[in-house]
Amino acid sequence: PDELLWCIANDIGNGVVDETWVWGAGAAQSKEEALQRVCGQLYEIIFRLRTAFTLRRTEIIQGAMLVSRVWERATKAISVCSVSRFVIAALLVAHKANADCVHGNKQWAHVLKIQPEELNRWEAELLDIVKFDILMKEIDFIRVSDVFAKRCEGILQEDNN
């Protein structure tokens, strides 16, 4: 559902923009403008990849959890400039870990209009930061999934009012 994509893009975007302003690197535009731009870009990336590769809800949530893992282990690695590549790499790794029929890096690179070598570097960087710890405990996945489900219900209720 698109609400899930928006919740994830918004959560990641908020975290990155907040951290950037803590560092004082946001003088070129207002915080609100940066937040809107980053969240919009992340949503478009996640939406494009979900559409192109029929990513399932589990892959998208696991991708968000992998970004969170990167954030915990290497906070300074994620910035307004780098967040998109970590989201892409996280979705790619989650797809490879969960899909029965995996789309290769060349296909992902084609959809993203980048060179496969660049995507390979992004994936390797993410895997290095998380020390190849890509599996999620069932209880953690259920907890995160439930949080997003409740938030998506709230968005749907707001839209219907």
Short mmCIF file of N, CA and C in Angstrom, two decimals:
data_model
loop_
_atom_site.label_atom_id
_atom_site.label_comp_id
_atom_site.label_asym_id
_atom_site.label_seq_id
_atom_site.Cartn_x
_atom_site.Cartn_y
_atom_site.Cartn_z
N PRO A 1 0.82 -1.21 0.00
CA PRO A 1 0.00 0.00 0.00
C PRO A 1 0.86 1.27 0.00
N ASP A 2 0.38 2.27 -0.69
CA ASP A 2 1.12 3.52 -0.79
C ASP A 2 1.29 4.20 0.57
N GLU A 3 0.35 3.99 1.48
CA GLU A 3 0.46 4.58 2.82
C GLU A 3 1.71 4.05 3.53
N LEU A 4 2.00 2.77 3.37
CA LEU A 4 3.19 2.19 3.98
C LEU A 4 4.44 2.85 3.40
N LEU A 5 4.47 3.03 2.09
CA LEU A 5 5.63 3.66 1.46
C LEU A 5 5.83 5.06 2.00
N TRP A 6 4.72 5.80 2.13
CA TRP A 6 4.82 7.18 2.63
C TRP A 6 5.29 7.19 4.08
N CYS A 7 4.78 6.31 4.93
CA CYS A 7 5.21 6.25 6.33
C CYS A 7 6.70 5.98 6.43
N ILE A 8 7.18 5.04 5.66
CA ILE A 8 8.61 4.70 5.70
C ILE A 8 9.45 5.85 5.18
N ALA A 9 9.08 6.42 4.04
CA ALA A 9 9.82 7.55 3.48
C ALA A 9 9.83 8.72 4.46
N ASN A 10 8.70 8.97 5.09
CA ASN A 10 8.59 10.07 6.03
C ASN A 10 9.44 9.84 7.28
N ASP A 11 9.42 8.62 7.82
CA ASP A 11 10.23 8.32 9.00
C ASP A 11 11.72 8.47 8.71
N ILE A 12 12.16 7.91 7.61
CA ILE A 12 13.58 8.00 7.26
C ILE A 12 13.96 9.45 6.97
N GLY A 13 13.13 10.11 6.18
CA GLY A 13 13.40 11.51 5.84
C GLY A 13 13.46 12.40 7.06
N ASN A 14 12.53 12.25 7.98
CA ASN A 14 12.53 13.04 9.22
C ASN A 14 13.81 12.82 10.00
N GLY A 15 14.22 11.57 10.14
CA GLY A 15 15.44 11.27 10.88
C GLY A 15 16.67 11.89 10.26
N VAL A 16 16.77 11.81 8.95
CA VAL A 16 17.94 12.35 8.25
C VAL A 16 17.96 13.87 8.32
N VAL A 17 16.83 14.50 8.05
CA VAL A 17 16.79 15.96 8.07
C VAL A 17 17.03 16.48 9.48
N ASP A 18 16.44 15.84 10.49
CA ASP A 18 16.69 16.26 11.87
C ASP A 18 18.17 16.17 12.21
N GLU A 19 18.80 15.07 11.83
CA GLU A 19 20.22 14.88 12.12
C GLU A 19 21.07 15.91 11.36
N THR A 20 20.70 16.22 10.13
CA THR A 20 21.44 17.20 9.34
C THR A 20 21.36 18.57 9.99
N TRP A 21 20.20 18.93 10.49
CA TRP A 21 20.08 20.24 11.12
C TRP A 21 20.81 20.30 12.44
N VAL A 22 20.93 19.16 13.13
CA VAL A 22 21.74 19.11 14.35
C VAL A 22 23.19 19.43 14.00
N TRP A 23 23.63 18.91 12.86
CA TRP A 23 25.01 19.17 12.42
C TRP A 23 25.17 20.57 11.85
N GLY A 24 24.06 21.26 11.56
CA GLY A 24 24.13 22.62 11.03
C GLY A 24 24.43 22.68 9.55
N ALA A 25 24.12 21.64 8.80
CA ALA A 25 24.46 21.61 7.37
C ALA A 25 23.29 22.02 6.49
N GLY A 26 22.23 22.57 7.05
CA GLY A 26 21.04 22.82 6.25
C GLY A 26 20.78 24.26 5.91
N ALA A 27 21.79 25.10 5.85
CA ALA A 27 21.59 26.53 5.66
C ALA A 27 21.01 26.90 4.30
N ALA A 28 21.16 26.07 3.29
CA ALA A 28 20.75 26.42 1.93
C ALA A 28 19.22 26.48 1.77
N GLN A 29 18.47 25.80 2.59
CA GLN A 29 17.01 25.81 2.49
C GLN A 29 16.43 25.59 3.88
N SER A 30 15.15 25.87 4.02
CA SER A 30 14.52 25.68 5.32
C SER A 30 14.42 24.19 5.63
N LYS A 31 14.28 23.90 6.88
CA LYS A 31 14.15 22.52 7.32
C LYS A 31 12.91 21.88 6.69
N GLU A 32 11.82 22.63 6.62
CA GLU A 32 10.58 22.11 6.04
C GLU A 32 10.75 21.79 4.56
N GLU A 33 11.46 22.67 3.84
CA GLU A 33 11.71 22.42 2.41
C GLU A 33 12.57 21.18 2.22
N ALA A 34 13.60 21.07 3.05
CA ALA A 34 14.48 19.90 2.95
C ALA A 34 13.71 18.62 3.27
N LEU A 35 12.89 18.67 4.31
CA LEU A 35 12.10 17.50 4.69
C LEU A 35 11.16 17.09 3.57
N GLN A 36 10.49 18.05 2.98
CA GLN A 36 9.56 17.75 1.89
C GLN A 36 10.31 17.15 0.70
N ARG A 37 11.46 17.71 0.38
CA ARG A 37 12.25 17.21 -0.76
C ARG A 37 12.76 15.79 -0.51
N VAL A 38 13.35 15.56 0.66
CA VAL A 38 13.92 14.25 0.98
C VAL A 38 12.82 13.19 1.04
N CYS A 39 11.74 13.48 1.74
CA CYS A 39 10.64 12.50 1.86
C CYS A 39 10.05 12.20 0.49
N GLY A 40 9.88 13.23 -0.34
CA GLY A 40 9.35 13.02 -1.69
C GLY A 40 10.27 12.16 -2.54
N GLN A 41 11.57 12.41 -2.46
CA GLN A 41 12.53 11.61 -3.22
C GLN A 41 12.53 10.16 -2.76
N LEU A 42 12.51 9.95 -1.45
CA LEU A 42 12.51 8.58 -0.93
C LEU A 42 11.23 7.85 -1.33
N TYR A 43 10.10 8.54 -1.24
CA TYR A 43 8.83 7.93 -1.64
C TYR A 43 8.89 7.51 -3.11
N GLU A 44 9.38 8.40 -3.97
CA GLU A 44 9.46 8.09 -5.41
C GLU A 44 10.36 6.90 -5.68
N ILE A 45 11.49 6.82 -4.99
CA ILE A 45 12.41 5.68 -5.16
C ILE A 45 11.73 4.38 -4.73
N ILE A 46 11.14 4.39 -3.54
CA ILE A 46 10.51 3.17 -3.02
C ILE A 46 9.36 2.77 -3.92
N PHE A 47 8.56 3.74 -4.36
CA PHE A 47 7.42 3.45 -5.23
C PHE A 47 7.90 2.87 -6.57
N ARG A 48 8.93 3.47 -7.16
CA ARG A 48 9.45 2.99 -8.45
C ARG A 48 9.97 1.56 -8.33
N LEU A 49 10.71 1.28 -7.26
CA LEU A 49 11.25 -0.06 -7.08
C LEU A 49 10.16 -1.08 -6.76
N ARG A 50 9.19 -0.68 -5.94
CA ARG A 50 8.09 -1.60 -5.63
C ARG A 50 7.32 -1.94 -6.90
N THR A 51 7.09 -0.95 -7.74
CA THR A 51 6.35 -1.17 -8.98
C THR A 51 7.15 -2.02 -9.96
N ALA A 52 8.42 -1.70 -10.14
CA ALA A 52 9.25 -2.40 -11.12
C ALA A 52 9.48 -3.87 -10.75
N PHE A 53 9.63 -4.13 -9.45
CA PHE A 53 10.01 -5.48 -9.03
C PHE A 53 8.94 -6.16 -8.18
N THR A 54 7.77 -5.59 -8.12
CA THR A 54 6.66 -6.14 -7.34
C THR A 54 7.13 -6.49 -5.92
N LEU A 55 7.80 -5.53 -5.29
CA LEU A 55 8.28 -5.75 -3.93
C LEU A 55 7.09 -5.94 -3.01
N ARG A 56 7.21 -6.93 -2.14
CA ARG A 56 6.14 -7.20 -1.18
C ARG A 56 6.32 -6.36 0.07
N ARG A 57 5.26 -6.28 0.83
CA ARG A 57 5.25 -5.52 2.08
C ARG A 57 6.40 -5.98 2.99
N THR A 58 6.65 -7.28 3.05
CA THR A 58 7.71 -7.80 3.92
C THR A 58 9.07 -7.27 3.48
N GLU A 59 9.30 -7.19 2.18
CA GLU A 59 10.58 -6.69 1.68
C GLU A 59 10.75 -5.21 2.00
N ILE A 60 9.68 -4.46 1.87
CA ILE A 60 9.74 -3.02 2.14
C ILE A 60 10.00 -2.77 3.62
N ILE A 61 9.31 -3.49 4.48
CA ILE A 61 9.52 -3.32 5.92
C ILE A 61 10.91 -3.78 6.32
N GLN A 62 11.36 -4.91 5.78
CA GLN A 62 12.72 -5.36 6.10
C GLN A 62 13.75 -4.35 5.59
N GLY A 63 13.51 -3.76 4.44
CA GLY A 63 14.41 -2.72 3.93
C GLY A 63 14.49 -1.55 4.90
N ALA A 64 13.34 -1.12 5.43
CA ALA A 64 13.32 -0.03 6.41
C ALA A 64 14.08 -0.42 7.68
N MET A 65 13.93 -1.67 8.08
CA MET A 65 14.64 -2.15 9.27
C MET A 65 16.15 -2.20 9.02
N LEU A 66 16.56 -2.52 7.81
CA LEU A 66 17.99 -2.51 7.48
C LEU A 66 18.55 -1.09 7.51
N VAL A 67 17.79 -0.13 7.00
CA VAL A 67 18.23 1.27 7.07
C VAL A 67 18.38 1.67 8.54
N SER A 68 17.45 1.24 9.37
CA SER A 68 17.54 1.53 10.81
C SER A 68 18.80 0.91 11.41
N ARG A 69 19.14 -0.28 10.96
CA ARG A 69 20.35 -0.96 11.45
C ARG A 69 21.60 -0.18 11.04
N VAL A 70 21.61 0.32 9.81
CA VAL A 70 22.74 1.16 9.37
C VAL A 70 22.82 2.39 10.25
N TRP A 71 21.67 3.00 10.50
CA TRP A 71 21.61 4.21 11.32
C TRP A 71 22.19 3.96 12.71
N GLU A 72 21.85 2.81 13.30
CA GLU A 72 22.34 2.47 14.64
C GLU A 72 23.85 2.24 14.65
N ARG A 73 24.37 1.65 13.59
CA ARG A 73 25.78 1.25 13.58
C ARG A 73 26.72 2.28 12.97
N ALA A 74 26.18 3.17 12.14
CA ALA A 74 27.03 4.17 11.47
C ALA A 74 26.20 5.43 11.16
N THR A 75 25.74 6.09 12.22
CA THR A 75 24.85 7.25 12.07
C THR A 75 25.40 8.27 11.10
N LYS A 76 26.66 8.57 11.19
CA LYS A 76 27.26 9.62 10.34
C LYS A 76 27.31 9.22 8.86
N ALA A 77 27.15 7.95 8.56
CA ALA A 77 27.17 7.49 7.16
C ALA A 77 25.92 7.94 6.42
N ILE A 78 24.82 8.12 7.14
CA ILE A 78 23.57 8.51 6.49
C ILE A 78 23.39 10.01 6.60
N SER A 79 23.24 10.63 5.43
CA SER A 79 23.02 12.07 5.35
C SER A 79 21.95 12.33 4.30
N VAL A 80 21.60 13.58 4.13
CA VAL A 80 20.64 13.95 3.10
C VAL A 80 21.14 13.47 1.74
N CYS A 81 22.46 13.53 1.54
CA CYS A 81 23.04 13.14 0.25
C CYS A 81 23.13 11.62 0.06
N SER A 82 23.27 10.87 1.15
CA SER A 82 23.50 9.43 1.01
C SER A 82 22.28 8.57 1.31
N VAL A 83 21.23 9.15 1.87
CA VAL A 83 20.10 8.34 2.33
C VAL A 83 19.46 7.53 1.21
N SER A 84 19.36 8.10 0.03
CA SER A 84 18.72 7.38 -1.09
C SER A 84 19.47 6.10 -1.42
N ARG A 85 20.80 6.16 -1.44
CA ARG A 85 21.55 4.95 -1.79
C ARG A 85 21.41 3.88 -0.72
N PHE A 86 21.29 4.28 0.56
CA PHE A 86 21.09 3.28 1.61
C PHE A 86 19.70 2.66 1.52
N VAL A 87 18.70 3.45 1.19
CA VAL A 87 17.34 2.91 1.02
C VAL A 87 17.32 1.93 -0.15
N ILE A 88 17.93 2.31 -1.26
CA ILE A 88 17.98 1.43 -2.43
C ILE A 88 18.71 0.14 -2.09
N ALA A 89 19.88 0.25 -1.47
CA ALA A 89 20.66 -0.95 -1.12
C ALA A 89 19.90 -1.83 -0.14
N ALA A 90 19.21 -1.21 0.82
CA ALA A 90 18.44 -1.99 1.81
C ALA A 90 17.29 -2.74 1.14
N LEU A 91 16.60 -2.08 0.21
CA LEU A 91 15.51 -2.76 -0.49
C LEU A 91 16.05 -3.89 -1.37
N LEU A 92 17.19 -3.66 -2.00
CA LEU A 92 17.81 -4.69 -2.83
C LEU A 92 18.18 -5.92 -1.98
N VAL A 93 18.81 -5.69 -0.85
CA VAL A 93 19.21 -6.79 0.03
C VAL A 93 17.97 -7.51 0.58
N ALA A 94 16.97 -6.75 0.99
CA ALA A 94 15.73 -7.37 1.50
C ALA A 94 15.06 -8.20 0.42
N HIS A 95 15.08 -7.70 -0.82
CA HIS A 95 14.51 -8.45 -1.94
C HIS A 95 15.26 -9.77 -2.14
N LYS A 96 16.58 -9.70 -2.13
CA LYS A 96 17.39 -10.91 -2.32
C LYS A 96 17.17 -11.91 -1.19
N ALA A 97 16.93 -11.42 0.01
CA ALA A 97 16.75 -12.30 1.16
C ALA A 97 15.37 -12.94 1.20
N ASN A 98 14.39 -12.36 0.51
CA ASN A 98 13.01 -12.81 0.66
C ASN A 98 12.33 -13.34 -0.60
N ALA A 99 12.78 -12.89 -1.75
CA ALA A 99 12.06 -13.24 -2.98
C ALA A 99 12.43 -14.63 -3.48
N ASP A 100 11.45 -15.30 -4.04
CA ASP A 100 11.70 -16.60 -4.67
C ASP A 100 12.37 -16.42 -6.03
N CYS A 101 11.97 -15.39 -6.73
CA CYS A 101 12.54 -15.06 -8.04
C CYS A 101 13.20 -13.69 -7.91
N VAL A 102 14.53 -13.71 -7.82
CA VAL A 102 15.28 -12.48 -7.55
C VAL A 102 15.65 -11.77 -8.85
N HIS A 103 15.43 -10.47 -8.85
CA HIS A 103 15.87 -9.63 -9.96
C HIS A 103 17.30 -9.19 -9.66
N GLY A 104 18.18 -9.32 -10.65
CA GLY A 104 19.60 -9.05 -10.44
C GLY A 104 19.92 -7.57 -10.38
N ASN A 105 21.14 -7.30 -9.95
CA ASN A 105 21.61 -5.92 -9.82
C ASN A 105 21.56 -5.16 -11.14
N LYS A 106 21.81 -5.85 -12.26
CA LYS A 106 21.74 -5.16 -13.56
C LYS A 106 20.34 -4.65 -13.82
N GLN A 107 19.33 -5.45 -13.47
CA GLN A 107 17.94 -5.00 -13.67
C GLN A 107 17.62 -3.82 -12.77
N TRP A 108 18.05 -3.90 -11.52
CA TRP A 108 17.81 -2.78 -10.59
C TRP A 108 18.52 -1.53 -11.10
N ALA A 109 19.75 -1.68 -11.53
CA ALA A 109 20.51 -0.52 -12.02
C ALA A 109 19.83 0.10 -13.24
N HIS A 110 19.31 -0.74 -14.10
CA HIS A 110 18.60 -0.24 -15.29
C HIS A 110 17.38 0.59 -14.88
N VAL A 111 16.59 0.10 -13.95
CA VAL A 111 15.40 0.82 -13.48
C VAL A 111 15.81 2.14 -12.83
N LEU A 112 16.91 2.12 -12.10
CA LEU A 112 17.38 3.32 -11.39
C LEU A 112 18.20 4.26 -12.27
N LYS A 113 18.51 3.80 -13.49
CA LYS A 113 19.31 4.58 -14.44
C LYS A 113 20.70 4.92 -13.86
N ILE A 114 21.32 3.89 -13.27
CA ILE A 114 22.69 4.01 -12.77
C ILE A 114 23.49 2.83 -13.29
N GLN A 115 24.78 2.88 -13.13
CA GLN A 115 25.65 1.78 -13.54
C GLN A 115 25.57 0.65 -12.51
N PRO A 116 25.57 -0.61 -12.95
CA PRO A 116 25.53 -1.73 -12.00
C PRO A 116 26.67 -1.69 -10.99
N GLU A 117 27.85 -1.22 -11.40
CA GLU A 117 28.99 -1.15 -10.49
C GLU A 117 28.70 -0.22 -9.31
N GLU A 118 27.99 0.86 -9.58
CA GLU A 118 27.64 1.79 -8.52
C GLU A 118 26.68 1.12 -7.53
N LEU A 119 25.69 0.43 -8.04
CA LEU A 119 24.75 -0.29 -7.19
C LEU A 119 25.48 -1.37 -6.38
N ASN A 120 26.42 -2.05 -7.02
CA ASN A 120 27.21 -3.07 -6.31
C ASN A 120 27.96 -2.45 -5.12
N ARG A 121 28.51 -1.25 -5.33
CA ARG A 121 29.24 -0.56 -4.25
C ARG A 121 28.29 -0.20 -3.10
N TRP A 122 27.09 0.29 -3.44
CA TRP A 122 26.11 0.65 -2.42
C TRP A 122 25.73 -0.57 -1.59
N GLU A 123 25.49 -1.68 -2.28
CA GLU A 123 25.11 -2.92 -1.60
C GLU A 123 26.25 -3.39 -0.69
N ALA A 124 27.47 -3.36 -1.19
CA ALA A 124 28.63 -3.80 -0.40
C ALA A 124 28.82 -2.90 0.83
N GLU A 125 28.61 -1.60 0.66
CA GLU A 125 28.75 -0.68 1.79
C GLU A 125 27.72 -1.00 2.88
N LEU A 126 26.48 -1.21 2.48
CA LEU A 126 25.44 -1.54 3.45
C LEU A 126 25.78 -2.84 4.16
N LEU A 127 26.14 -3.86 3.39
CA LEU A 127 26.46 -5.16 3.99
C LEU A 127 27.65 -5.07 4.93
N ASP A 128 28.63 -4.24 4.60
CA ASP A 128 29.79 -4.04 5.46
C ASP A 128 29.37 -3.39 6.78
N ILE A 129 28.55 -2.36 6.70
CA ILE A 129 28.12 -1.65 7.91
C ILE A 129 27.32 -2.57 8.84
N VAL A 130 26.42 -3.36 8.26
CA VAL A 130 25.59 -4.24 9.10
C VAL A 130 26.28 -5.58 9.36
N LYS A 131 27.51 -5.74 8.88
CA LYS A 131 28.29 -6.97 9.08
C LYS A 131 27.53 -8.20 8.59
N PHE A 132 26.85 -8.04 7.45
CA PHE A 132 26.07 -9.11 6.81
C PHE A 132 24.94 -9.63 7.72
N ASP A 133 24.59 -8.87 8.74
CA ASP A 133 23.50 -9.24 9.64
C ASP A 133 22.20 -8.70 9.06
N ILE A 134 21.62 -9.45 8.12
CA ILE A 134 20.45 -8.95 7.38
C ILE A 134 19.15 -9.62 7.79
N LEU A 135 19.23 -10.70 8.55
CA LEU A 135 18.01 -11.39 8.95
C LEU A 135 17.39 -10.67 10.14
N MET A 136 16.07 -10.67 10.17
CA MET A 136 15.33 -10.02 11.24
C MET A 136 14.68 -11.08 12.12
N LYS A 137 14.67 -10.83 13.41
CA LYS A 137 13.96 -11.72 14.31
C LYS A 137 12.47 -11.54 14.06
N GLU A 138 11.76 -12.65 14.12
CA GLU A 138 10.32 -12.61 13.83
C GLU A 138 9.60 -11.62 14.75
N ILE A 139 9.94 -11.61 16.01
CA ILE A 139 9.25 -10.73 16.95
C ILE A 139 9.50 -9.26 16.62
N ASP A 140 10.72 -8.91 16.19
CA ASP A 140 11.04 -7.54 15.80
C ASP A 140 10.28 -7.15 14.54
N PHE A 141 10.24 -8.09 13.58
CA PHE A 141 9.53 -7.81 12.34
C PHE A 141 8.05 -7.58 12.61
N ILE A 142 7.45 -8.42 13.44
CA ILE A 142 6.02 -8.28 13.75
C ILE A 142 5.76 -6.95 14.46
N ARG A 143 6.63 -6.59 15.38
CA ARG A 143 6.47 -5.33 16.12
C ARG A 143 6.51 -4.13 15.16
N VAL A 144 7.50 -4.09 14.30
CA VAL A 144 7.63 -2.99 13.35
C VAL A 144 6.47 -3.00 12.35
N SER A 145 6.12 -4.17 11.89
CA SER A 145 5.00 -4.30 10.95
C SER A 145 3.70 -3.80 11.57
N ASP A 146 3.47 -4.14 12.83
CA ASP A 146 2.26 -3.68 13.52
C ASP A 146 2.23 -2.16 13.68
N VAL A 147 3.38 -1.58 13.99
CA VAL A 147 3.46 -0.12 14.12
C VAL A 147 3.08 0.54 12.80
N PHE A 148 3.65 0.06 11.70
CA PHE A 148 3.32 0.65 10.40
C PHE A 148 1.86 0.41 10.03
N ALA A 149 1.33 -0.76 10.37
CA ALA A 149 -0.08 -1.04 10.07
C ALA A 149 -0.99 -0.06 10.79
N LYS A 150 -0.72 0.21 12.06
CA LYS A 150 -1.53 1.17 12.82
C LYS A 150 -1.40 2.57 12.25
N ARG A 151 -0.18 2.95 11.87
CA ARG A 151 0.02 4.29 11.31
C ARG A 151 -0.67 4.42 9.96
N CYS A 152 -0.64 3.35 9.17
CA CYS A 152 -1.31 3.40 7.86
C CYS A 152 -2.82 3.49 8.04
N GLU A 153 -3.37 2.80 9.04
CA GLU A 153 -4.79 2.92 9.33
C GLU A 153 -5.14 4.35 9.68
N GLY A 154 -4.29 4.99 10.45
CA GLY A 154 -4.51 6.39 10.82
C GLY A 154 -4.52 7.30 9.62
N ILE A 155 -3.63 7.06 8.67
CA ILE A 155 -3.59 7.86 7.44
C ILE A 155 -4.86 7.66 6.65
N LEU A 156 -5.29 6.41 6.53
CA LEU A 156 -6.51 6.13 5.79
C LEU A 156 -7.73 6.79 6.43
N GLN A 157 -7.78 6.78 7.77
CA GLN A 157 -8.89 7.42 8.47
C GLN A 157 -8.88 8.92 8.25
N GLU A 158 -7.68 9.55 8.28
CA GLU A 158 -7.58 10.98 8.02
C GLU A 158 -8.05 11.30 6.61
N ASP A 159 -7.69 10.47 5.64
CA ASP A 159 -8.08 10.70 4.25
C ASP A 159 -9.59 10.61 4.06
N ASN A 160 -10.23 9.75 4.86
CA ASN A 160 -11.69 9.57 4.72
C ASN A 160 -12.48 10.65 5.43
N ASN A 161 -11.83 11.44 6.27
CA ASN A 161 -12.55 12.53 6.98
C ASN A 161 -12.63 13.79 6.17
#
